[in-house]
């Protein structure tokens, strides 16, 4: 017999009227090559300088204040408390069915032809994005960062272990480490270059302590957990996406020289925990339905994946066809009003492991995940040099077939003539992304940015 529960779950996130490319909004800015057309409806948390943090939905160049809308009676009682909260956590904890109902309701309120009385009420709950300050979209209780790009893992492994770039477990389990949720910050937050212990100049010598000299970014996507699981109850792969609320752009700032000295034997520590930035915008899995793609096509030589990480739906549509770009703007470029330089672009579809597999493996020992927990994808890198997702890779002159020492690097040349192998103080790093195909309206992921400040001695 067919698995009725499985069919119902998959049907809930099927493409529906909210994705129709002909659908328009009575908010005109949403219909003009916007990152946030009515087909997107990303969530955020924002506030005015003296106001209360509120949950909102992006539409064109504005935000629909859902707290005000709920208090005005635009939503049924079950949504009033979640939408009146100061974070998305209560909303994340709702079932998929309820989140789909909420999306449909918001779409109807903002669509061309909406009831005139409702439209008048919605207008009072609109605010321009340029007039607000953004907050983290949710309270992030725990944060786990994965290492899901085969190309990134191979490049980094080749730098240091040219004859054996991948560890023997890499193609069997999604590799991850527990990050520091207290230093997850919202886009636009600048941070000071960290100070730490650096590798001794010679073998057998003593380490030094100074400001990081090899400051880097990591192009990533963060997945925010929806309803959690009870301790001791793993999440099956076929149900994994019921436990994911949405995706956000992420930059895991990295101090490579601090990381190099400390990472053995237990992995990243102070080289990663000083700042991890995410976009304020959360793109729901419902909005991403038209942009699903198969999981990574593995080589016939790759080992089989164990059953608990395998499902037909994950193979067919476990990936996300997200296009990602990284831009760099130095302090001098800003002073001379020079636009940011795009330094790399890649596709999230290149990841070896899907978020469904990452979440299932995370819970497979009985670990309990909670609403608002974040899973980082790890650096998103592709085959081509231009698609490498961090400066450690991007400026490196080698690859798997040409395993030159990691120190052989060609710098990026900026429009001002400045050169970068790693980031300098004053550099601004901006990550953007979008989804696009011929059948559906392009939706944007917003942006994630930050500036490297001098160290605090």
Coordinates of C-alpha atoms in Angstrom, one line a residue:
X1 CA 0.0 0.0 0.0
X2 CA 1.2 3.6 -0.6
X3 CA 2.5 5.5 2.3
X4 CA -0.4 8.0 2.7
X5 CA 1.3 10.1 5.3
X6 CA 4.4 10.5 3.1
X7 CA 2.2 11.5 0.1
X8 CA 0.4 14.1 2.2
X9 CA 3.7 15.6 3.4
X10 CA 5.0 15.9 -0.1
X11 CA 1.7 17.4 -1.4
X12 CA 1.8 20.1 1.3
X13 CA 4.9 21.6 -0.3
X14 CA 3.9 21.2 -3.9
X15 CA 3.8 24.2 -6.2
X16 CA 0.4 26.0 -5.8
X17 CA -1.3 29.3 -6.7
X18 CA 1.2 31.3 -4.6
X19 CA 3.9 30.5 -7.1
X20 CA 2.0 31.5 -10.2
X21 CA 4.3 33.7 -12.4
X22 CA 1.2 35.7 -13.4
X23 CA 0.4 36.6 -9.8
X24 CA 1.1 40.3 -9.0
X25 CA 0.8 42.5 -5.9
X26 CA -1.0 45.8 -5.4
X27 CA 2.3 46.9 -3.9
X28 CA 3.9 48.1 -7.2
X29 CA 7.6 47.8 -6.1
X30 CA 7.0 44.0 -5.8
X31 CA 6.3 43.8 -9.5
X32 CA 9.4 45.5 -10.8
X33 CA 12.4 43.1 -10.8
X34 CA 12.3 42.9 -7.1
X35 CA 14.1 40.4 -4.9
X36 CA 10.9 40.1 -3.0
X37 CA 8.0 39.6 -5.4
X38 CA 4.7 38.2 -4.1
X39 CA 6.0 34.7 -5.0
X40 CA 8.7 35.0 -2.3
X41 CA 7.3 36.4 1.0
X42 CA 10.5 36.0 3.1
X43 CA 10.2 36.4 6.9
X44 CA 12.3 38.8 9.0
X45 CA 12.4 40.5 12.4
X46 CA 12.8 44.3 12.4
X47 CA 12.2 47.3 14.5
X48 CA 12.2 51.1 14.4
X49 CA 14.9 52.8 16.5
X50 CA 12.5 53.1 19.5
X51 CA 10.0 50.4 18.7
X52 CA 9.4 46.8 19.6
X53 CA 10.9 44.0 17.4
X54 CA 8.2 42.7 15.1
X55 CA 7.9 39.8 12.6
X56 CA 7.5 41.0 9.1
X57 CA 7.3 39.7 5.5
X58 CA 9.3 41.3 2.7
X59 CA 7.2 42.5 -0.3
X60 CA 8.9 44.7 -2.9
X61 CA 10.8 47.5 -1.0
X62 CA 8.5 47.3 2.0
X63 CA 7.8 45.1 5.0
X64 CA 4.4 43.8 6.0
X65 CA 4.3 44.1 9.8
X66 CA 2.6 40.9 10.8
X67 CA 2.3 41.9 14.5
X68 CA 0.2 44.9 13.5
X69 CA -1.8 42.8 11.1
X70 CA -2.5 40.2 13.7
X71 CA -3.7 42.8 16.2
X72 CA -6.0 44.2 13.5
X73 CA -7.7 40.9 13.1
X74 CA -6.3 39.9 9.7
X75 CA -5.3 36.4 10.9
X76 CA -7.2 33.7 12.8
X77 CA -6.6 33.3 16.6
X78 CA -4.1 30.4 16.2
X79 CA -1.6 32.8 14.5
X80 CA -2.0 35.8 16.9
X81 CA 0.6 34.7 19.5
X82 CA 3.3 33.5 17.0
X83 CA 2.9 36.6 14.9
X84 CA 3.0 38.9 17.9
X85 CA 6.3 37.5 19.2
X86 CA 9.7 39.2 18.9
X87 CA 11.2 36.3 17.1
X88 CA 10.2 33.6 14.6
X89 CA 10.6 30.7 17.0
X90 CA 7.0 30.2 17.8
X91 CA 6.0 30.4 14.2
X92 CA 8.8 27.9 13.3
X93 CA 7.3 25.5 15.8
X94 CA 4.0 25.3 14.0
X95 CA 3.2 22.4 11.7
X96 CA 3.9 22.5 8.0
X97 CA 0.1 22.6 7.4
X98 CA -0.2 25.8 9.5
X99 CA 2.7 27.5 7.8
X100 CA 1.3 26.7 4.4
X101 CA -2.1 28.2 5.5
X102 CA -0.3 31.3 6.7
X103 CA 1.6 31.7 3.4
X104 CA -1.7 31.4 1.5
X105 CA -3.3 34.0 3.7
X106 CA -0.5 36.5 3.3
X107 CA -0.4 36.0 -0.4
X108 CA -4.2 36.7 -0.7
X109 CA -3.8 39.9 1.4
X110 CA -1.0 41.3 -0.8
X111 CA -2.3 40.1 -4.2
X112 CA -3.7 42.3 -6.9
X113 CA -7.5 42.3 -6.4
X114 CA -7.4 41.9 -2.6
X115 CA -10.6 42.9 -0.8
X116 CA -10.6 46.8 -0.5
X117 CA -11.3 46.8 3.3
X118 CA -8.5 44.3 3.9
X119 CA -6.1 46.3 1.7
X120 CA -6.8 49.4 3.7
X121 CA -5.9 47.6 6.9
X122 CA -2.7 46.1 5.3
X123 CA -1.6 49.5 4.1
X124 CA -1.4 50.7 7.8
X125 CA 0.9 47.8 8.6
X126 CA 3.5 48.5 5.8
X127 CA 6.9 50.1 6.4
X128 CA 9.8 50.7 4.1
X129 CA 12.8 48.5 4.5
X130 CA 15.1 51.5 4.4
X131 CA 13.4 52.9 7.6
X132 CA 14.0 50.0 9.9
X133 CA 16.8 48.1 11.7
X134 CA 16.9 44.4 11.3
X135 CA 17.4 41.8 14.1
X136 CA 18.3 38.2 14.0
X137 CA 15.2 36.4 12.7
X138 CA 15.1 34.0 15.6
X139 CA 16.7 33.0 18.9
X140 CA 19.4 30.5 17.8
X141 CA 19.8 28.1 20.6
X142 CA 22.3 25.8 18.9
X143 CA 24.4 26.1 15.7
X144 CA 26.0 23.2 13.8
X145 CA 28.3 23.9 10.8
X146 CA 28.7 21.1 8.2
X147 CA 31.3 20.5 5.5
X148 CA 29.0 19.5 2.7
X149 CA 30.8 20.6 -0.4
X150 CA 32.9 17.8 -1.9
X151 CA 34.8 20.4 -4.0
X152 CA 35.7 22.6 -1.0
X153 CA 36.7 19.5 1.1
X154 CA 38.9 18.3 -1.8
X155 CA 40.6 21.6 -2.4
X156 CA 41.4 22.2 1.3
X157 CA 42.5 18.6 1.7
X158 CA 44.7 18.8 -1.3
X159 CA 46.5 21.9 0.1
X160 CA 47.6 20.0 3.1
X161 CA 47.3 16.3 2.2
X162 CA 47.8 16.2 -1.6
X163 CA 48.0 12.4 -1.7
X164 CA 44.9 11.9 0.5
X165 CA 42.7 15.0 0.4
X166 CA 39.5 13.4 1.8
X167 CA 39.2 11.7 5.1
X168 CA 37.9 8.1 4.8
X169 CA 34.6 9.0 6.4
X170 CA 33.8 12.0 4.1
X171 CA 31.6 10.2 1.6
X172 CA 29.8 8.2 4.3
X173 CA 28.5 10.8 6.7
X174 CA 27.8 14.6 6.7
X175 CA 30.8 16.0 8.6
X176 CA 30.0 18.8 11.1
X177 CA 31.0 20.5 14.2
X178 CA 29.1 22.4 16.9
X179 CA 29.6 26.2 16.4
X180 CA 29.1 29.1 18.8
X181 CA 25.5 30.4 18.6
X182 CA 26.3 33.5 20.8
X183 CA 28.4 35.0 18.1
X184 CA 25.9 34.6 15.3
X185 CA 25.1 38.1 14.2
X186 CA 22.7 39.7 11.7
X187 CA 24.0 41.1 8.3
X188 CA 25.5 44.5 8.6
X189 CA 27.2 43.8 11.9
X190 CA 30.9 44.6 11.7
X191 CA 33.5 42.8 13.8
X192 CA 37.0 43.2 15.0
X193 CA 39.8 41.1 13.5
X194 CA 40.4 38.4 16.2
X195 CA 43.7 37.8 18.1
X196 CA 44.9 34.3 18.8
X197 CA 47.7 31.8 18.8
X198 CA 49.4 31.3 15.5
X199 CA 51.5 28.4 14.2
X200 CA 55.2 28.4 15.2
X201 CA 57.4 29.7 12.4
X202 CA 59.5 26.6 12.5
X203 CA 58.8 23.0 13.5
X204 CA 59.3 22.5 17.2
X205 CA 59.1 26.2 17.9
X206 CA 56.7 28.0 20.1
X207 CA 53.5 29.7 18.8
X208 CA 53.1 33.4 18.8
X209 CA 50.0 35.4 19.7
X210 CA 48.9 38.2 17.5
X211 CA 46.1 39.5 15.3
X212 CA 44.9 37.1 12.6
X213 CA 46.8 37.6 9.4
X214 CA 44.8 35.3 7.2
X215 CA 41.3 36.7 7.5
X216 CA 38.7 34.9 5.3
X217 CA 35.0 34.5 4.6
X218 CA 33.0 31.4 3.9
X219 CA 30.1 31.5 1.4
X220 CA 27.4 29.4 3.1
X221 CA 23.6 28.8 3.4
X222 CA 22.1 28.4 6.8
X223 CA 19.0 26.2 7.4
X224 CA 16.8 27.1 10.3
X225 CA 15.1 24.3 12.2
X226 CA 11.3 24.3 12.5
X227 CA 9.5 22.1 15.0
X228 CA 12.0 20.0 17.0
X229 CA 12.2 16.4 17.9
X230 CA 12.2 14.8 21.3
X231 CA 15.4 13.6 22.9
X232 CA 16.1 10.1 21.9
X233 CA 13.8 10.2 18.8
X234 CA 15.7 10.4 15.5
X235 CA 14.2 12.1 12.5
X236 CA 13.7 9.8 9.5
X237 CA 15.0 11.1 6.1
X238 CA 11.5 11.0 4.6
X239 CA 10.3 13.4 7.3
X240 CA 13.5 15.6 7.5
X241 CA 12.1 18.6 5.6
X242 CA 9.1 18.9 8.0
X243 CA 11.7 20.0 10.5
X244 CA 13.2 22.7 8.3
X245 CA 11.6 26.2 8.2
X246 CA 13.7 28.0 5.7
X247 CA 17.1 29.1 4.4
X248 CA 19.2 32.2 4.8
X249 CA 22.5 33.5 3.4
X250 CA 25.4 32.9 5.8
X251 CA 29.0 34.0 6.1
X252 CA 31.1 32.0 8.5
X253 CA 34.0 34.4 9.0
X254 CA 37.2 32.4 9.5
X255 CA 40.7 33.2 10.9
X256 CA 42.7 30.7 8.9
X257 CA 46.0 31.0 10.7
X258 CA 44.3 30.6 14.2
X259 CA 42.3 27.7 12.8
X260 CA 45.4 26.0 11.3
X261 CA 47.1 25.9 14.7
X262 CA 44.2 24.8 16.9
X263 CA 42.0 22.5 14.7
X264 CA 43.8 19.2 15.5
X265 CA 42.6 17.0 17.0
X266 CA 39.1 18.3 17.8
X267 CA 38.3 20.7 15.0
X268 CA 37.5 24.4 14.8
X269 CA 37.4 26.6 17.9
X270 CA 38.5 30.2 18.2
X271 CA 39.3 30.5 14.5
X272 CA 35.5 30.4 13.9
X273 CA 33.7 31.5 17.0
X274 CA 34.3 35.3 16.8
X275 CA 31.5 36.0 14.2
X276 CA 29.1 34.2 11.9
X277 CA 26.8 36.5 10.0
X278 CA 23.4 35.6 8.5
X279 CA 20.9 37.6 6.4
X280 CA 17.9 38.9 8.2
X281 CA 15.7 37.3 5.5
X282 CA 14.5 33.7 5.8
X283 CA 13.3 32.2 2.6
X284 CA 10.8 29.5 3.5
X285 CA 10.9 26.0 2.0
X286 CA 7.4 26.7 0.6
X287 CA 8.7 29.7 -1.4
X288 CA 11.6 27.5 -2.7
X289 CA 9.3 24.8 -4.0
X290 CA 9.8 25.8 -7.7
X291 CA 13.5 25.7 -7.3
X292 CA 14.2 22.2 -6.0
X293 CA 16.6 20.0 -7.8
X294 CA 18.1 16.5 -7.4
X295 CA 20.7 15.7 -4.8
X296 CA 24.3 15.6 -5.9
X297 CA 25.0 13.0 -8.6
X298 CA 27.6 10.8 -7.1
X299 CA 30.2 9.0 -9.0
X300 CA 29.8 5.3 -9.6
X301 CA 33.0 4.8 -7.6
X302 CA 31.6 6.5 -4.6
X303 CA 30.5 4.2 -1.7
X304 CA 26.8 3.5 -1.2
X305 CA 25.0 5.8 1.3
X306 CA 23.6 4.0 4.3
X307 CA 19.8 3.4 4.2
X308 CA 19.0 5.9 7.0
X309 CA 20.4 8.7 4.8
X310 CA 18.7 7.6 1.6
X311 CA 15.2 8.2 0.2
X312 CA 13.6 8.5 -3.2
X313 CA 12.4 12.1 -2.5
X314 CA 15.8 13.2 -1.3
X315 CA 17.4 11.9 -4.4
X316 CA 14.9 13.5 -6.7
X317 CA 14.4 16.9 -5.1
X318 CA 16.6 17.1 -2.0
X319 CA 18.7 19.9 -3.4
X320 CA 18.1 23.7 -3.9
X321 CA 19.0 25.4 -7.2
X322 CA 20.3 28.6 -5.6
X323 CA 22.7 30.9 -7.4
X324 CA 25.2 32.7 -5.0
X325 CA 27.6 35.6 -5.5
X326 CA 30.3 37.1 -3.4
X327 CA 31.3 40.8 -3.7
X328 CA 34.3 42.6 -2.1
X329 CA 34.6 46.3 -1.5
X330 CA 37.7 47.8 0.2
X331 CA 37.7 50.9 2.4
X332 CA 39.5 52.7 -0.5
X333 CA 36.8 51.6 -2.9
X334 CA 34.1 53.0 -0.7
X335 CA 35.9 56.3 -0.3
X336 CA 36.2 56.6 -4.1
X337 CA 32.6 55.4 -4.6
X338 CA 33.8 52.4 -6.6
X339 CA 31.2 49.6 -6.7
X340 CA 31.9 46.3 -5.1
X341 CA 33.8 43.7 -7.2
X342 CA 32.2 40.3 -7.7
X343 CA 34.9 37.9 -6.8
X344 CA 33.1 34.5 -7.1
X345 CA 29.8 32.9 -8.0
X346 CA 28.6 29.4 -7.4
X347 CA 25.6 27.1 -7.1
X348 CA 24.2 25.6 -4.0
X349 CA 23.2 22.5 -6.1
X350 CA 26.9 21.5 -6.0
X351 CA 26.7 20.3 -2.4
X352 CA 27.5 16.6 -1.9
X353 CA 25.1 16.3 1.1
X354 CA 21.5 17.7 1.2
X355 CA 20.1 19.6 4.2
X356 CA 17.7 16.7 4.7
X357 CA 20.6 14.3 5.1
X358 CA 22.4 16.7 7.4
X359 CA 19.4 17.1 9.7
X360 CA 18.7 13.4 9.7
X361 CA 22.3 12.5 10.5
X362 CA 22.4 15.2 13.2
X363 CA 19.4 13.6 15.0
X364 CA 20.3 10.0 14.3
X365 CA 21.9 9.5 17.7
X366 CA 18.8 10.8 19.4
X367 CA 20.0 14.5 19.5
X368 CA 17.1 16.8 20.1
X369 CA 16.8 19.8 17.7
X370 CA 14.7 22.8 18.6
X371 CA 12.9 25.6 16.7
X372 CA 15.5 28.2 15.7
X373 CA 18.5 25.9 15.7
X374 CA 20.7 26.5 12.7
X375 CA 22.6 24.2 10.4
X376 CA 25.3 25.7 8.3
X377 CA 26.1 24.1 4.9
X378 CA 29.8 24.6 5.0
X379 CA 31.6 26.5 2.3
X380 CA 29.7 26.3 -1.1
X381 CA 32.3 25.7 -3.8
X382 CA 32.1 24.3 -7.3
X383 CA 34.5 22.8 -9.9
X384 CA 35.7 26.0 -11.5
X385 CA 38.1 28.3 -9.7
X386 CA 35.6 31.2 -10.1
X387 CA 33.1 29.2 -8.0
X388 CA 35.3 28.7 -5.0
X389 CA 33.6 29.9 -1.9
X390 CA 36.4 31.4 0.2
X391 CA 39.7 33.2 -0.3
X392 CA 41.6 30.2 1.0
X393 CA 40.5 28.4 -2.2
X394 CA 39.9 31.3 -4.5
X395 CA 43.4 32.7 -4.5
X396 CA 45.1 29.3 -4.3
X397 CA 46.9 28.3 -7.6
X398 CA 46.3 24.5 -7.2
X399 CA 43.5 22.0 -7.6
X400 CA 43.0 18.3 -7.2
X401 CA 45.0 17.6 -10.4
X402 CA 47.6 20.2 -9.7
X403 CA 48.3 19.9 -5.9
X404 CA 50.7 22.8 -5.4
X405 CA 51.6 23.8 -1.9
X406 CA 48.9 26.0 -0.2
X407 CA 51.2 29.0 -0.1
X408 CA 51.2 29.4 -3.9
X409 CA 48.6 32.1 -4.4
X410 CA 47.6 34.6 -7.0
X411 CA 45.9 37.7 -5.4
X412 CA 42.6 39.2 -6.5
X413 CA 43.2 42.6 -8.0
X414 CA 40.7 45.3 -7.1
X415 CA 39.6 48.2 -9.3
X416 CA 41.7 50.5 -7.2
X417 CA 44.8 48.5 -7.9
X418 CA 44.8 46.9 -4.4
X419 CA 45.5 43.2 -4.1
X420 CA 44.0 40.6 -1.8
X421 CA 45.1 37.1 -0.9
X422 CA 43.1 37.4 2.3
X423 CA 41.0 40.2 3.8
X424 CA 42.4 43.5 5.0
X425 CA 40.9 45.8 7.7
X426 CA 38.2 47.9 6.2
X427 CA 37.2 45.3 3.6
X428 CA 33.5 44.7 3.2
X429 CA 32.2 41.4 2.1
X430 CA 28.7 41.1 0.6
X431 CA 27.0 37.8 -0.2
X432 CA 23.9 37.7 -2.4
X433 CA 21.7 35.0 -4.0
X434 CA 18.7 34.3 -6.1
X435 CA 16.6 31.5 -7.6
X436 CA 15.6 31.6 -11.2
X437 CA 14.2 29.4 -14.0
X438 CA 12.1 29.8 -17.1
X439 CA 8.8 28.8 -15.6
X440 CA 8.7 30.8 -12.4
X441 CA 9.4 34.4 -11.2
X442 CA 12.9 35.0 -10.0
X443 CA 13.1 35.4 -6.2
X444 CA 16.0 36.9 -4.2
X445 CA 17.6 35.8 -1.0
X446 CA 18.6 39.3 0.2
X447 CA 22.1 40.0 1.2
X448 CA 24.6 39.2 4.0
X449 CA 27.4 41.8 4.6
X450 CA 29.9 42.9 7.1
X451 CA 33.2 44.9 7.5
X452 CA 36.4 43.7 9.0
X453 CA 37.5 46.2 11.7
X454 CA 41.0 46.5 13.2
X455 CA 41.8 44.2 16.2
X456 CA 41.2 45.3 19.8
X457 CA 44.6 45.0 21.3

